[in-house]
Amino acid sequence: MQDSILTGDRPTGALHLGHFIGSLKQRVALQEQYPQTVLIADMQALTDNGTDLKKASQNIVEVMADYLAVGIDPTKTTICQQSALPALAELTMFYANLVSVSRLERNPTVKAEIASKQFGDSIPAGFLTYPISQAADITAFKATLVPVGDDQLPMLEQTNEIVRKVNRLANKQILVECKPLLSNISRLPSVDGKNKMSKSLGNTIMLGSDEDSIRKAVKSMYTDPNHLRVADPGQVEGNVVFTYLDAFYPDQSYVNELKEHYKAGGLGDTKIKGILEECLQELIRPIREERQKLIADPQYLISVLKAGTEKARKVTDEVAVAVKNMYGLML
Ligand code: ATP
Ligand code: MG
């Protein structure tokens, strides 16, 4: 069987440079090699935003505009909407009976996210069970490759546990196991270097940023606080400007030269920030311009999403029927 890919995003906001380097760029390359599905996980977006009526809906077109603006091509990648595919919700309910509450509570990714979200003692049940819904997504698309960072590996382990359990119960293979497509890119930090760049922390450089905000973001970027005079030797580790140059500058050998120069002394922060700013302006300008055109026509973006969702309906329904058949429920 040919490998196929499932990835996606929660529509909790427009996408940023972290998404670009951590996932979007790879998707643009992967769509040339594999059948690829990108799921806009609106139900998952609501697992920690259940009382916010507009959160998911208002961000769907934003995310669609980001996808198309960076070069995800809907003729090569199926882009679809989670809540419009009932099979995903059905599978979640069936799988939920095969997973214990304590297994969910032990999932390291969920544990870490619960700690960072400060739910207190009111963790939404939907949030605790989102690994089950991810298992439903992955298996419904028969995805064999799932691009993830190493922090997401426990999610795939949990998916494969469900796959094996179902196949054992069915006494035949009705679900397929998946493998991680590990990205070796570490999380892009925010401009102040304090956290990873993240939508919900509000510390992002968006893919639609205008020139001025890019300039301001680079100006305020955290460098080496002890690098006071140009002539002083500076530190490269933990210096956000160099982390960004590593991530975005097209010529790594030039970045290495700059690092040596900076470490030796004689290279000022203003100079390296100037180089980074130009690089980010060039990267974001075409994306911003394309994005502006796309967002001006939300109906077009919605029609692309609907067409992808229709395509996805067939395969996801098939898997839901297979699981219902296992229980003899297709009467
Ligand atoms: P939220 O605040 O809603 O969790 P987020 O900005 O953290 O949003 P996610 O939707 O959680 O973004 O991220 C989806 C995927 O995007 C991640 O699994 C990862 O591949 C990529 N990604 C997000 N932020 C970064 C980052 N700072 N650096 C690299 N990749 C990132
Ligand atoms: Mg996140």
XYZ file of N, CA and C in Angstrom, residues 1 4-6 37 39 80-82 85-92 95 131-144 146 159-160 162-163 166 174-178 309 311-323:
171
model
N 0.839 -1.209 0.000
C 0.000 0.000 0.000
C 0.869 1.252 0.000
N 0.410 7.370 2.886
C -0.330 8.622 2.745
C -0.227 9.401 4.048
N -0.385 10.698 3.909
C -0.088 11.603 5.034
C -1.343 12.283 5.546
N -1.457 12.375 6.868
C -2.472 13.250 7.460
C -1.786 14.263 8.379
N -3.497 14.670 3.163
C -4.715 15.317 3.645
C -4.355 16.291 4.747
N -6.209 18.438 7.619
C -7.497 18.548 8.296
C -7.543 19.838 9.110
N -9.640 19.555 4.293
C -11.018 19.285 4.692
C -11.319 19.731 6.124
N -12.619 19.750 6.437
C -13.091 20.311 7.713
C -13.569 19.188 8.629
N -12.979 19.104 9.794
C -13.267 18.009 10.725
C -14.750 17.904 11.084
N -17.317 16.148 8.811
C -17.136 14.728 8.502
C -17.625 13.902 9.699
N -18.924 13.535 9.696
C -19.506 12.847 10.859
C -18.775 11.561 11.221
N -18.154 10.912 10.242
C -17.454 9.650 10.542
C -16.376 9.858 11.600
N -15.780 11.034 11.623
C -14.709 11.286 12.596
C -15.266 11.299 14.020
N -16.432 11.910 14.176
C -17.069 11.944 15.496
C -17.567 10.549 15.891
N -18.102 9.828 14.912
C -18.595 8.468 15.208
C -17.456 7.569 15.672
N -16.350 7.616 14.940
C -15.210 6.771 15.314
C -14.699 7.149 16.706
N -14.687 8.439 16.994
C -14.251 8.876 18.325
C -15.082 8.197 19.408
N -14.169 4.421 19.626
C -12.835 4.196 20.217
C -12.834 4.550 21.705
N -6.845 12.796 22.389
C -6.053 11.770 21.705
C -6.939 10.740 20.995
N -8.123 10.487 21.534
C -9.034 9.522 20.885
C -9.533 10.118 19.583
N -9.843 11.407 19.628
C -10.330 12.043 18.393
C -9.211 12.123 17.356
N -7.972 12.304 17.808
C -6.869 12.270 16.836
C -6.696 10.878 16.243
N -6.898 9.858 17.073
C -6.820 8.484 16.564
C -7.907 8.267 15.513
N -9.090 8.834 15.775
C -10.183 8.718 14.803
C -9.783 9.396 13.488
N -9.210 10.583 13.580
C -8.805 11.305 12.369
C -7.780 10.501 11.560
N -6.750 10.054 12.260
C -5.644 9.378 11.556
C -6.140 8.091 10.898
N -6.918 7.306 11.662
C -7.357 6.011 11.117
C -8.429 6.183 10.048
N -9.268 7.202 10.192
C -10.340 7.399 9.207
C -9.777 7.703 7.824
N -8.612 8.328 7.802
C -7.985 8.635 6.508
C -7.007 7.544 6.071
N -6.918 6.467 6.866
C -5.954 5.390 6.596
C -4.553 5.950 6.417
N -4.237 6.969 7.211
C -2.928 7.610 7.072
C -1.847 6.705 7.656
N -0.746 6.588 6.929
C 0.365 5.776 7.427
C 1.505 6.651 7.933
N 2.435 10.393 9.729
C 1.912 11.585 10.390
C 3.100 12.472 10.797
N -2.715 6.134 19.298
C -3.466 5.770 18.089
C -3.196 4.317 17.715
N -1.919 3.933 17.700
C -1.589 2.569 17.278
C -2.096 1.521 18.275
N -4.947 1.741 19.759
C -6.357 1.595 19.360
C -6.451 0.754 18.088
N -5.569 1.028 17.148
C -5.570 0.266 15.882
C -5.411 -1.225 16.166
N -8.547 -2.746 17.841
C -9.668 -2.920 16.907
C -9.401 -4.096 15.970
N -8.734 -4.000 9.857
C -9.623 -2.971 9.305
C -9.039 -1.570 9.481
N -8.104 -1.433 10.410
C -7.427 -0.133 10.567
C -5.936 -0.298 10.279
N -5.309 0.803 9.867
C -3.864 0.740 9.570
C -3.067 1.516 10.627
N -1.935 0.935 11.009
C -1.050 1.635 11.946
C -0.337 2.774 11.230
N 0.048 3.767 12.014
C 0.747 4.909 11.424
C 2.149 5.042 11.991
N -13.595 18.501 1.495
C -14.354 17.758 2.501
C -15.212 16.676 1.835
N -14.541 15.101 -0.885
C -13.628 14.033 -1.277
C -13.285 13.148 -0.069
N -13.115 13.817 1.070
C -12.710 13.098 2.290
C -13.847 12.243 2.840
N -15.086 12.637 2.523
C -16.239 11.959 3.100
C -16.258 10.468 2.755
N -15.866 10.157 1.522
C -15.955 8.796 1.039
C -15.060 7.869 1.859
N -13.794 8.230 1.964
C -12.866 7.340 2.672
C -13.193 7.282 4.161
N -13.555 8.393 4.776
C -13.824 8.376 6.227
C -15.095 7.578 6.528
N -16.090 7.704 5.673
C -17.323 6.917 5.870
C -17.043 5.418 5.792
N -16.180 5.048 4.863
C -15.827 3.634 4.692
C -15.272 3.040 5.981
N -14.381 3.794 6.620
C -13.753 3.288 7.851
C -14.782 3.214 8.979
N -15.657 4.208 9.067
C -16.693 4.166 10.111
C -17.603 2.963 9.899
N -17.941 2.674 8.654
C -18.786 1.502 8.359
C -18.063 0.217 8.749
N -16.760 0.152 8.488
C -15.998 -1.059 8.846
C -16.055 -1.298 10.362
N -15.943 -0.221 11.137
C -15.984 -0.379 12.600
C -17.397 -0.750 13.055
